[in-house]
Amino acid sequence: MQSTLSHPGPSAADLKVLFAASEAAPLIKTGGLADVAGSLPPSLRRLGADVRLILPAYPEAVQAAIPIKPLAAIKVWGADEPVRLLEGRLGEDLPLYLVDAPGRFNRHGNPYVDAHGKDWRDNPLRFGAFCHAIVAVAMDRAGLQWQPEVVHCNDWQTGLVPALLAEEWNRPATVFTIHNLAYQGLFDRRCFNDLHLPNRLWSPFGLEFHRQLSFIKGGLAFADWLTTVSPTYAEEIQAPSHGFGLEGLLQHRSKRLAGVLNGVDYAVWDPSRDPHLPTHFDRDSLADKGAVKAALQRRLGLLEAPDALLFGNISRLVEQKGVDLILEVLERLMAVPNTQLAVLGSGDPVLEEAMRAAAKRHPGRVAAEIGYDDPLAHLIEGGADAFLMPSRFEPCGLNQIYSLRYGTVPIVHATGGLADTVIDNTPARQLTGAATGFVFHEPTPQALWGAIERAIDYYHRPGPFWQKLAQAGMAQDFSWNKSATRYLEIYREAEENPAHHPLG
Ligand code: ADP
């Protein structure tokens, strides 16, 4: 391969990478991490790296990865019986290892919480065993006769891996990606003992965080390189407002912290071939989006009004996503004739109920689907005119990027990846055609409403203005190639310059 790396070094073809995550689409998905873990490794592979993915063996993942074959059984802390390592494939050719810890992952549904939305009580043991198994593979102690040069860990569920590997001689380099700093994997000190973690790691410079065991600190303090999923979020998490008490550590590590914007998989998210859409369209046939809008309105019981301005929202219904801000402006939105809102999400029962109640108050104009529904998510991206994303913070955010490609104009709060991907429709940019959406700067109902009002105005302006704005968004390219190349550079840097052990 022609190397695009900034410094000389072996080509990507030489590089063995173990990519560890707790979810990966299409095997198992709760959010953006799955989209990334399902699409970045294949992109790295296309660039020539020998990437293999390792996940917990949830029943859905085992089912989707069939045929699988048992590879090895290893004894790890956190699991009473030996852990089985299963081998499968993601897509055509991505090697996949599934960690089957008896009694730990064989549960249907959400990987992290039970049917009542409560964290599984044995999460520290589940993901602790997962981390120990990743280390066994990383050190070639699982009998695979393959040792990675780089282990790329993602979020707290894999956080212990860089800490455990830092204790090893002849270890692979480690890269840790923060997809959302709000989720840290904090547990009682007792779990530290149950997982038989080396004693010296119990330190404020190690895994201890205010007398609790912090999985994420294993990544933040010990990995050779840290990344997060957008440049703006990389800055934000170094400030108290977004650092959740970890900002000092992140500042300390800032020379080894990079913001690499997530790419998206246009093989899955493309209105010109999306199997979940009844009709296809692209930039040159944007008028055909109308048929998708009609299908969405029918599917959700909204009035089938072609000229209604239809807003969409798909998210985990949690405070982070600013769902309460949407609820705050909802009556004002409904006071404007010919507006509609389609919401898909699940999460906080209070927000779920409030959305259901709003739909009841405005039949035919507000639809709230509570649950997780991938085909409907595609249909909303395809059929809505505008997409609301008022997140209080947003590490990267994928739905606004999908919206751009589907000609669904995003309305976003200027934070994290939203600030890095959507260009505000200011009067100056209306002249140049550079804008792609509407951006507001405070996470308040007033600011959100200001952006919505600008959108309503622009939608009704006579002439093809709205279409041009949507088409400018559709022309944006957020495919993985550039970001995957950047990851390869970071892998090389991590390998060539290992970090000092924080405990000496
Ligand atoms: P986060 O990872 O914080 O949830 P992202 O915007 O990065 O947010 O990614 C969310 C992903 O999950 C997107 O692919 C989105 O379409 C999907 N998603 C979120 N909620 C639902 C839902 N209720 N039904 C279907 N897909 C959903």
Coordinates of C-alpha atoms and ligand atoms in Angstrom, one line a residue:
M1 CA 0.0 0.0 0.0
Q2 CA 1.1 3.6 -0.6
S3 CA 1.7 4.9 2.9
T4 CA 0.1 8.2 3.7
L5 CA 1.7 8.3 7.2
S6 CA 3.3 11.5 8.2
H7 CA 6.6 9.7 9.1
P8 CA 8.5 6.8 7.7
G9 CA 7.6 3.4 9.1
P10 CA 6.4 0.0 8.1
S11 CA 3.3 0.0 5.9
A12 CA -0.1 -0.8 7.4
A13 CA 0.2 -4.2 5.9
D14 CA 2.6 -5.2 8.7
L15 CA 0.4 -4.0 11.5
K16 CA -1.5 -6.4 13.6
V17 CA -4.3 -4.8 15.6
L18 CA -6.7 -6.2 18.1
F19 CA -9.8 -4.0 18.3
A20 CA -11.8 -4.4 21.5
A21 CA -15.3 -3.2 22.1
S22 CA -18.4 -4.1 24.0
E23 CA -20.7 -3.7 21.0
A24 CA -20.4 -3.7 17.2
A25 CA -23.1 -3.3 14.5
P26 CA -24.7 -5.3 13.0
L27 CA -24.1 -7.9 15.7
I28 CA -25.2 -6.0 18.7
K29 CA -25.9 -2.2 19.1
T30 CA -27.1 0.3 21.6
G31 CA -25.5 3.4 20.2
G32 CA -22.7 5.0 18.2
L33 CA -19.9 2.8 19.6
A34 CA -21.4 -0.1 17.8
D35 CA -21.5 1.9 14.5
V36 CA -17.8 2.7 15.0
A37 CA -16.7 -0.8 16.0
G38 CA -18.6 -2.3 13.1
S39 CA -17.1 0.1 10.5
L40 CA -13.7 1.3 11.6
P41 CA -12.0 -2.2 11.7
P42 CA -13.1 -3.1 8.2
S43 CA -11.8 0.3 7.0
L44 CA -8.5 -0.3 8.6
R45 CA -8.4 -3.7 7.0
R46 CA -9.0 -2.1 3.6
L47 CA -6.0 0.1 4.3
G48 CA -4.0 -3.1 4.7
A49 CA -3.8 -3.7 8.5
D50 CA -4.4 -7.1 10.0
V51 CA -7.3 -6.1 12.3
R52 CA -9.3 -8.5 14.4
L53 CA -12.3 -7.6 16.5
I54 CA -13.0 -9.0 20.0
L55 CA -16.4 -8.7 21.7
P56 CA -18.3 -10.4 24.5
A57 CA -20.3 -13.4 23.3
Y58 CA -23.8 -12.1 23.8
P59 CA -26.4 -14.5 22.3
E60 CA -27.3 -12.0 19.6
A61 CA -23.7 -11.7 18.6
V62 CA -23.1 -15.4 18.5
Q63 CA -26.3 -15.9 16.5
A64 CA -25.3 -13.2 14.0
A65 CA -21.7 -14.4 13.6
I66 CA -22.6 -18.0 12.7
P67 CA -20.8 -20.1 11.7
I68 CA -18.5 -19.9 14.7
K69 CA -16.0 -22.3 16.0
P70 CA -14.6 -22.8 19.5
L71 CA -10.9 -21.9 19.6
A72 CA -9.6 -22.1 23.1
A73 CA -10.6 -22.2 26.8
I74 CA -8.7 -19.9 29.2
K75 CA -8.9 -19.3 32.9
V76 CA -9.4 -15.7 33.8
W77 CA -10.3 -13.7 36.9
G78 CA -13.9 -12.6 37.0
A79 CA -15.3 -15.9 35.6
D80 CA -15.7 -19.0 37.8
E81 CA -15.3 -21.4 34.9
P82 CA -12.9 -21.2 32.0
V83 CA -13.8 -18.7 29.4
R84 CA -14.3 -20.0 25.9
L85 CA -13.0 -18.1 22.9
L86 CA -15.1 -18.4 19.8
E87 CA -14.1 -17.5 16.3
G88 CA -16.4 -16.0 13.7
R89 CA -16.5 -13.3 11.1
L90 CA -18.0 -9.8 10.9
G91 CA -19.1 -9.2 7.3
E92 CA -17.1 -10.8 4.6
D93 CA -13.7 -11.0 6.0
L94 CA -13.2 -9.4 9.4
P95 CA -11.9 -12.0 11.9
L96 CA -14.0 -11.9 15.1
Y97 CA -13.3 -13.3 18.5
L98 CA -16.2 -13.7 21.0
V99 CA -15.5 -14.1 24.7
D100 CA -17.9 -16.5 26.2
A101 CA -17.6 -16.2 30.0
P102 CA -20.1 -18.8 31.4
G103 CA -23.0 -17.1 33.2
R104 CA -21.8 -13.6 32.3
F105 CA -22.9 -12.8 28.7
N106 CA -25.5 -15.3 27.9
R107 CA -28.4 -12.9 28.5
H108 CA -30.7 -11.5 25.8
G109 CA -31.4 -7.8 25.5
N110 CA -29.3 -4.8 26.3
P111 CA -25.7 -5.6 27.0
Y112 CA -25.4 -3.3 30.0
V113 CA -28.8 -3.2 31.7
D114 CA -31.7 -5.5 32.7
A115 CA -35.3 -5.2 31.5
H116 CA -35.9 -2.5 34.0
G117 CA -33.1 -0.4 32.8
K118 CA -30.9 -1.2 35.9
D119 CA -27.2 -2.0 35.4
W120 CA -26.5 -5.7 35.6
R121 CA -25.1 -6.1 39.1
D122 CA -22.2 -8.2 38.0
N123 CA -21.1 -5.7 35.3
P124 CA -17.7 -5.3 37.0
L125 CA -17.1 -9.1 36.8
R126 CA -18.6 -9.4 33.3
F127 CA -16.4 -6.7 31.8
G128 CA -13.5 -7.5 34.1
A129 CA -13.5 -11.0 32.8
F130 CA -13.7 -9.6 29.2
C131 CA -10.7 -7.4 29.9
H132 CA -8.7 -10.3 31.3
A133 CA -9.5 -12.3 28.2
I134 CA -8.5 -9.5 25.9
V135 CA -5.1 -9.4 27.7
A136 CA -4.7 -13.1 27.2
V137 CA -5.2 -12.7 23.5
A138 CA -3.0 -9.6 23.4
M139 CA -0.2 -11.5 25.1
D140 CA -0.7 -14.6 22.8
R141 CA -1.6 -16.7 25.8
A142 CA -4.9 -17.9 24.4
G143 CA -3.3 -20.3 21.9
L144 CA -4.1 -18.3 18.8
Q145 CA -0.5 -18.0 17.7
W146 CA -1.1 -14.4 16.8
Q147 CA 0.0 -11.5 18.8
P148 CA -1.2 -8.0 18.0
E149 CA 1.2 -5.1 17.9
V150 CA -1.5 -2.7 18.9
V151 CA -4.6 -3.2 21.1
H152 CA -7.2 -0.6 20.4
C153 CA -9.6 -0.4 23.4
N154 CA -12.9 1.5 23.5
D155 CA -14.8 2.9 26.5
W156 CA -14.8 1.8 30.1
Q157 CA -15.8 -1.8 29.3
T158 CA -12.3 -2.4 28.0
G159 CA -10.5 0.2 30.3
L160 CA -8.6 -2.3 32.4
V161 CA -6.7 -3.6 29.4
P162 CA -4.1 -0.8 29.1
A163 CA -3.5 -1.0 32.9
L164 CA -3.0 -4.7 32.9
L165 CA -0.9 -4.7 29.8
A166 CA 1.3 -1.9 31.3
E167 CA 2.3 -4.5 33.9
E168 CA 3.6 -6.9 31.2
W169 CA 7.0 -7.2 29.4
N170 CA 7.0 -7.3 25.7
R171 CA 3.5 -6.0 25.5
P172 CA 1.6 -4.6 22.5
A173 CA 1.1 -0.8 22.3
T174 CA -2.3 0.4 23.6
V175 CA -4.7 3.0 22.3
F176 CA -7.8 3.9 24.2
T177 CA -10.7 5.8 22.6
I178 CA -13.2 7.7 24.7
H179 CA -16.6 7.5 23.1
N180 CA -18.4 9.1 26.0
L181 CA -16.6 10.2 29.2
A182 CA -19.9 10.3 31.1
Y183 CA -19.8 6.5 31.4
Q184 CA -16.8 5.5 33.5
G185 CA -17.4 2.0 35.0
L186 CA -17.2 3.0 38.7
F187 CA -17.5 0.2 41.2
D188 CA -16.7 -0.7 44.9
R189 CA -13.2 -1.4 46.0
R190 CA -14.4 -5.0 46.6
C191 CA -14.5 -5.5 42.8
F192 CA -10.8 -4.6 42.6
N193 CA -10.1 -7.6 44.8
D194 CA -12.6 -9.9 43.1
L195 CA -10.8 -9.2 39.8
H196 CA -7.4 -9.9 41.3
L197 CA -5.9 -6.7 39.9
P198 CA -2.3 -6.1 40.8
N199 CA -2.2 -4.3 44.2
R200 CA -0.1 -1.4 43.1
L201 CA -2.8 -0.3 40.6
W202 CA -4.9 0.8 43.6
S203 CA -3.6 4.3 43.6
P204 CA -5.0 7.8 42.6
F205 CA -2.4 7.6 39.8
G206 CA -3.8 4.2 38.8
L207 CA -7.3 2.8 38.9
E208 CA -8.6 4.5 42.0
F209 CA -11.0 7.3 41.7
H210 CA -12.3 8.8 45.0
R211 CA -12.0 5.4 46.7
Q212 CA -13.8 3.6 43.9
L213 CA -12.5 1.3 41.1
S214 CA -12.6 3.2 37.8
F215 CA -12.4 1.1 34.7
I216 CA -12.1 4.1 32.5
K217 CA -9.0 5.3 34.3
G218 CA -7.2 2.2 33.2
G219 CA -7.5 3.6 29.7
L220 CA -6.9 7.2 30.5
A221 CA -3.9 6.8 32.8
F222 CA -2.2 3.9 31.1
A223 CA -2.8 3.8 27.4
D224 CA 0.1 4.8 25.1
W225 CA -2.3 7.0 23.2
L226 CA -5.7 8.4 23.9
T227 CA -8.2 9.4 21.3
T228 CA -11.7 10.8 21.4
V229 CA -14.2 11.0 18.6
S230 CA -14.1 14.6 17.6
P231 CA -11.6 17.4 17.9
T232 CA -13.9 19.7 19.8
Y233 CA -14.8 17.0 22.4
A234 CA -11.0 16.4 22.8
E235 CA -10.8 20.1 24.0
E236 CA -14.0 20.1 26.0
I237 CA -13.1 17.1 28.2
Q238 CA -10.0 18.9 29.4
A239 CA -12.3 21.5 31.1
P240 CA -14.2 21.0 34.4
S241 CA -17.5 21.5 32.5
H242 CA -17.1 18.3 30.5
G243 CA -14.4 16.4 32.3
F244 CA -16.4 14.7 35.1
G245 CA -13.5 15.1 37.5
L246 CA -11.1 13.5 35.0
E247 CA -10.1 16.8 33.4
G248 CA -6.8 17.1 35.3
L249 CA -5.7 13.6 34.2
L250 CA -6.7 14.4 30.6
Q251 CA -4.8 17.7 30.7
H252 CA -1.8 15.8 32.0
R253 CA -2.1 13.4 29.0
S254 CA -3.0 16.1 26.4
K255 CA 0.2 15.5 24.4
R256 CA -1.0 12.0 23.7
L257 CA -4.7 12.8 23.3
A258 CA -6.1 13.3 19.7
G259 CA -9.6 14.1 18.5
V260 CA -10.3 11.9 15.5
L261 CA -13.7 12.5 14.0
N262 CA -15.8 9.4 13.5
G263 CA -16.5 8.3 10.0
V264 CA -19.7 6.7 8.9
D265 CA -20.4 3.7 6.8
Y266 CA -22.1 4.9 3.6
A267 CA -22.7 1.3 2.6
V268 CA -25.3 1.2 5.4
W269 CA -26.4 4.9 5.5
D270 CA -27.1 6.0 1.9
P271 CA -30.5 7.1 0.7
S272 CA -29.7 6.0 -2.9
R273 CA -29.6 2.3 -1.8
D274 CA -31.0 2.1 1.8
P275 CA -33.1 -1.1 1.9
H276 CA -35.3 0.4 4.6
L277 CA -36.5 3.2 2.3
P278 CA -39.5 2.6 0.0
T279 CA -38.0 4.9 -2.7
H280 CA -34.4 5.9 -3.2
F281 CA -33.0 9.4 -3.9
D282 CA -29.8 11.2 -4.1
R283 CA -28.6 14.8 -4.4
D284 CA -29.9 15.0 -8.0
S285 CA -33.2 13.5 -7.3
L286 CA -34.0 15.1 -3.9
A287 CA -37.7 15.6 -5.0
D288 CA -38.1 11.8 -4.6
K289 CA -37.5 12.2 -0.8
G290 CA -41.2 13.3 -0.8
A291 CA -42.3 9.7 -1.2
V292 CA -40.2 8.6 1.7
K293 CA -41.7 11.4 3.8
A294 CA -45.2 10.2 2.9
A295 CA -44.3 6.6 3.9
L296 CA -42.9 7.9 7.2
Q297 CA -46.1 9.9 7.9
R298 CA -48.2 6.8 7.1
R299 CA -46.0 4.5 9.2
L300 CA -46.3 6.8 12.3
G301 CA -49.9 7.9 11.9
L302 CA -49.0 11.5 11.1
L303 CA -51.2 13.5 8.7
E304 CA -50.0 12.8 5.2
A305 CA -49.3 16.4 4.4
P306 CA -46.5 16.9 1.8
D307 CA -46.0 20.5 2.7
A308 CA -45.8 20.0 6.5
L309 CA -42.3 20.7 7.9
L310 CA -41.5 17.4 9.6
F311 CA -38.8 17.3 12.3
G312 CA -37.2 14.1 13.3
N313 CA -35.3 12.9 16.4
I314 CA -33.7 9.6 17.1
S315 CA -31.8 9.1 20.4
R316 CA -31.3 7.6 23.7
L317 CA -33.9 9.5 25.8
V318 CA -31.4 10.8 28.4
E319 CA -30.5 14.3 29.7
Q320 CA -27.4 14.3 27.6
K321 CA -29.4 14.4 24.4
G322 CA -31.4 17.5 25.4
V323 CA -34.7 15.7 25.0
D324 CA -36.2 17.9 27.7
L325 CA -35.3 20.9 25.6
I326 CA -37.4 19.5 22.7
L327 CA -40.2 18.9 25.2
E328 CA -39.9 22.5 26.4
V329 CA -40.4 24.0 22.9
L330 CA -42.9 21.4 21.7
E331 CA -46.0 23.5 22.4
R332 CA -44.5 26.5 20.6
L333 CA -43.7 24.3 17.7
M334 CA -47.3 23.0 17.6
A335 CA -48.5 26.6 17.6
V336 CA -47.0 27.0 14.2
P337 CA -49.3 25.5 11.6
N338 CA -48.2 22.6 9.4
T339 CA -45.3 21.4 11.6
Q340 CA -44.8 17.8 12.6
L341 CA -42.5 15.9 14.9
A342 CA -41.4 12.2 14.8
V343 CA -39.4 10.9 17.8
L344 CA -37.8 7.5 18.1
G345 CA -36.0 6.6 21.3
S346 CA -35.9 4.9 24.7
G347 CA -34.2 5.5 28.0
D348 CA -35.4 7.6 31.0
P349 CA -38.9 6.5 31.8
V350 CA -39.9 10.1 32.7
L351 CA -38.8 11.3 29.3
E352 CA -40.4 8.4 27.5
E353 CA -43.7 9.1 29.2
A354 CA -43.5 12.9 28.4
M355 CA -43.0 12.0 24.8
R356 CA -45.9 9.6 24.7
A357 CA -48.1 12.3 26.4
A358 CA -47.0 14.9 23.8
A359 CA -48.0 12.5 21.0
K360 CA -51.4 12.0 22.7
R361 CA -52.0 15.7 22.9
H362 CA -51.2 16.2 19.2
P363 CA -52.5 13.3 17.3
G364 CA -51.5 13.3 13.7
R365 CA -48.8 15.9 14.4
V366 CA -46.5 14.4 17.0
A367 CA -45.5 10.7 16.9
A368 CA -43.4 9.1 19.6
E369 CA -42.1 5.5 19.1
I370 CA -40.6 4.3 22.3
G371 CA -38.2 1.5 21.7
Y372 CA -35.2 0.6 19.6
D373 CA -36.0 0.1 15.9
D374 CA -33.2 0.2 13.3
P375 CA -35.5 0.2 10.2
L376 CA -37.6 3.0 11.6
A377 CA -34.4 5.0 12.3
H378 CA -33.5 4.8 8.6
L379 CA -37.0 5.8 7.6
I380 CA -36.9 8.8 9.9
E381 CA -33.5 9.9 8.5
G382 CA -35.0 9.4 5.0
G383 CA -38.4 11.0 5.5
A384 CA -37.9 13.9 7.9
D385 CA -37.2 17.4 6.5
A386 CA -35.1 18.5 9.5
F387 CA -33.4 16.7 12.4
L388 CA -33.2 18.0 16.0
M389 CA -30.1 17.3 18.0
P390 CA -30.0 19.6 20.9
S391 CA -27.4 17.5 22.9
R392 CA -26.0 19.2 26.0
F393 CA -22.7 17.5 25.1
E394 CA -22.0 15.1 22.2
P395 CA -18.7 13.4 21.8
C396 CA -19.2 12.9 18.1
G397 CA -22.9 12.1 17.3
L398 CA -23.7 10.1 14.2
N399 CA -27.3 11.0 13.5
Q400 CA -26.5 14.5 12.4
I401 CA -24.0 13.0 9.9
Y402 CA -26.5 10.5 8.6
S403 CA -29.0 13.4 8.4
L404 CA -26.7 15.4 6.2
R405 CA -26.4 12.5 3.7
Y406 CA -30.2 12.0 3.7
G407 CA -30.9 15.7 2.9
T408 CA -32.5 16.1 6.4
V409 CA -31.2 19.4 7.6
P410 CA -29.7 19.1 11.1
I411 CA -30.4 21.6 13.8
V412 CA -27.7 21.2 16.4
H413 CA -26.2 22.6 19.6
A414 CA -22.6 23.7 19.0
T415 CA -20.9 21.1 21.1
G416 CA -18.4 18.2 20.5
G417 CA -18.8 16.5 17.1
L418 CA -22.0 18.5 16.3
A419 CA -19.8 21.7 16.2
D420 CA -17.3 19.9 14.0
T421 CA -19.8 18.5 11.4
V422 CA -22.6 21.1 10.9
I423 CA -22.0 24.5 9.3
D424 CA -24.5 27.2 10.4
N425 CA -26.8 28.8 7.8
T426 CA -25.7 32.4 8.4
P427 CA -26.8 35.1 5.9
A428 CA -23.2 35.2 4.6
R429 CA -23.1 31.5 4.0
Q430 CA -26.5 31.6 2.3
L431 CA -24.8 33.5 -0.4
T432 CA -21.9 31.1 -0.8
G433 CA -23.8 27.9 -0.3
A434 CA -21.4 26.7 2.3
A435 CA -24.0 26.1 5.1
T436 CA -25.4 22.7 5.9
G437 CA -27.7 23.2 8.9
F438 CA -28.7 25.4 11.8
V439 CA -26.4 25.8 14.9
F440 CA -27.2 27.3 18.2
H441 CA -24.9 28.0 21.1
E442 CA -26.6 27.6 24.4
P443 CA -28.3 24.4 25.5
T444 CA -31.5 26.3 26.4
P445 CA -35.1 26.1 25.1
Q446 CA -34.7 29.7 23.9
A447 CA -31.6 29.0 21.9
L448 CA -33.1 25.8 20.4
W449 CA -36.3 27.7 19.6
G450 CA -34.3 30.4 17.9
A451 CA -32.7 27.9 15.6
I452 CA -36.0 26.1 14.9
E453 CA -37.6 29.5 14.0
R454 CA -34.8 30.2 11.6
A455 CA -35.3 26.8 10.0
I456 CA -39.1 27.3 9.7
D457 CA -38.5 30.7 8.1
Y458 CA -36.0 29.3 5.6
Y459 CA -38.2 26.3 4.7
H460 CA -41.0 28.6 3.7
R461 CA -38.8 31.1 1.8
P462 CA -40.0 31.1 -1.8
G463 CA -37.4 29.6 -4.1
P464 CA -35.2 26.5 -3.9
F465 CA -33.3 27.7 -0.8
W466 CA -34.1 24.8 1.5
Q467 CA -33.3 22.3 -1.3
K468 CA -29.9 23.9 -1.8
L469 CA -29.2 23.7 1.9
A470 CA -30.1 20.1 2.0
Q471 CA -28.0 19.3 -1.1
A472 CA -25.0 21.1 0.4
G473 CA -25.3 18.7 3.4
M474 CA -25.6 15.7 1.0
A475 CA -22.4 16.6 -0.7
Q476 CA -20.4 16.4 2.6
D477 CA -18.1 13.4 2.9
F478 CA -17.6 11.8 6.3
S479 CA -16.5 8.4 5.1
W480 CA -13.9 6.5 7.2
N481 CA -10.9 6.8 4.9
K482 CA -9.3 9.9 6.3
S483 CA -10.0 9.0 10.0
A484 CA -8.9 5.4 9.6
T485 CA -5.6 6.7 8.1
R486 CA -5.2 9.0 11.1
Y487 CA -5.7 6.0 13.4
L488 CA -2.9 4.1 11.6
E489 CA -0.6 7.1 12.3
I490 CA -1.6 7.0 16.0
Y491 CA -1.0 3.2 16.2
R492 CA 2.5 3.8 14.8
E493 CA 3.2 6.6 17.3
A494 CA 1.9 4.5 20.2
E495 CA 4.2 1.6 19.1
E496 CA 7.3 3.8 18.6
N497 CA 6.9 5.9 21.7
P498 CA 5.3 3.9 24.5
A499 CA 4.0 6.0 27.4
H500 CA 5.8 5.9 30.8
H501 CA 4.1 3.8 33.4
P502 CA 2.2 6.3 35.6
L503 CA 3.2 4.4 38.7
G504 CA 6.9 4.3 37.8
Ligands
ADP1 P1 -25.0 7.7 21.2 O1 -23.8 6.7 20.9 O2 -24.6 8.7 22.3 O3 -26.2 7.0 21.5 P2 -24.7 8.5 18.4 O4 -25.4 9.6 17.7 O5 -23.2 8.5 18.4 O6 -25.3 8.6 19.9 O7 -25.2 7.1 17.9 C1 -26.5 6.6 18.0 C2 -26.7 5.5 17.1 O8 -27.7 4.7 17.6 C3 -27.2 5.9 15.7 O9 -26.8 5.0 14.7 C4 -28.7 5.9 15.9 O10 -29.4 5.8 14.7 C5 -28.9 4.7 16.8 N1 -30.1 4.8 17.7 C6 -30.2 5.5 18.8 N2 -31.4 5.3 19.4 C7 -32.1 4.4 18.6 C8 -33.4 3.8 18.6 N3 -34.2 4.1 19.6 N4 -33.7 3.0 17.6 C9 -32.8 2.8 16.5 N5 -31.6 3.3 16.5 C10 -31.2 4.1 17.5

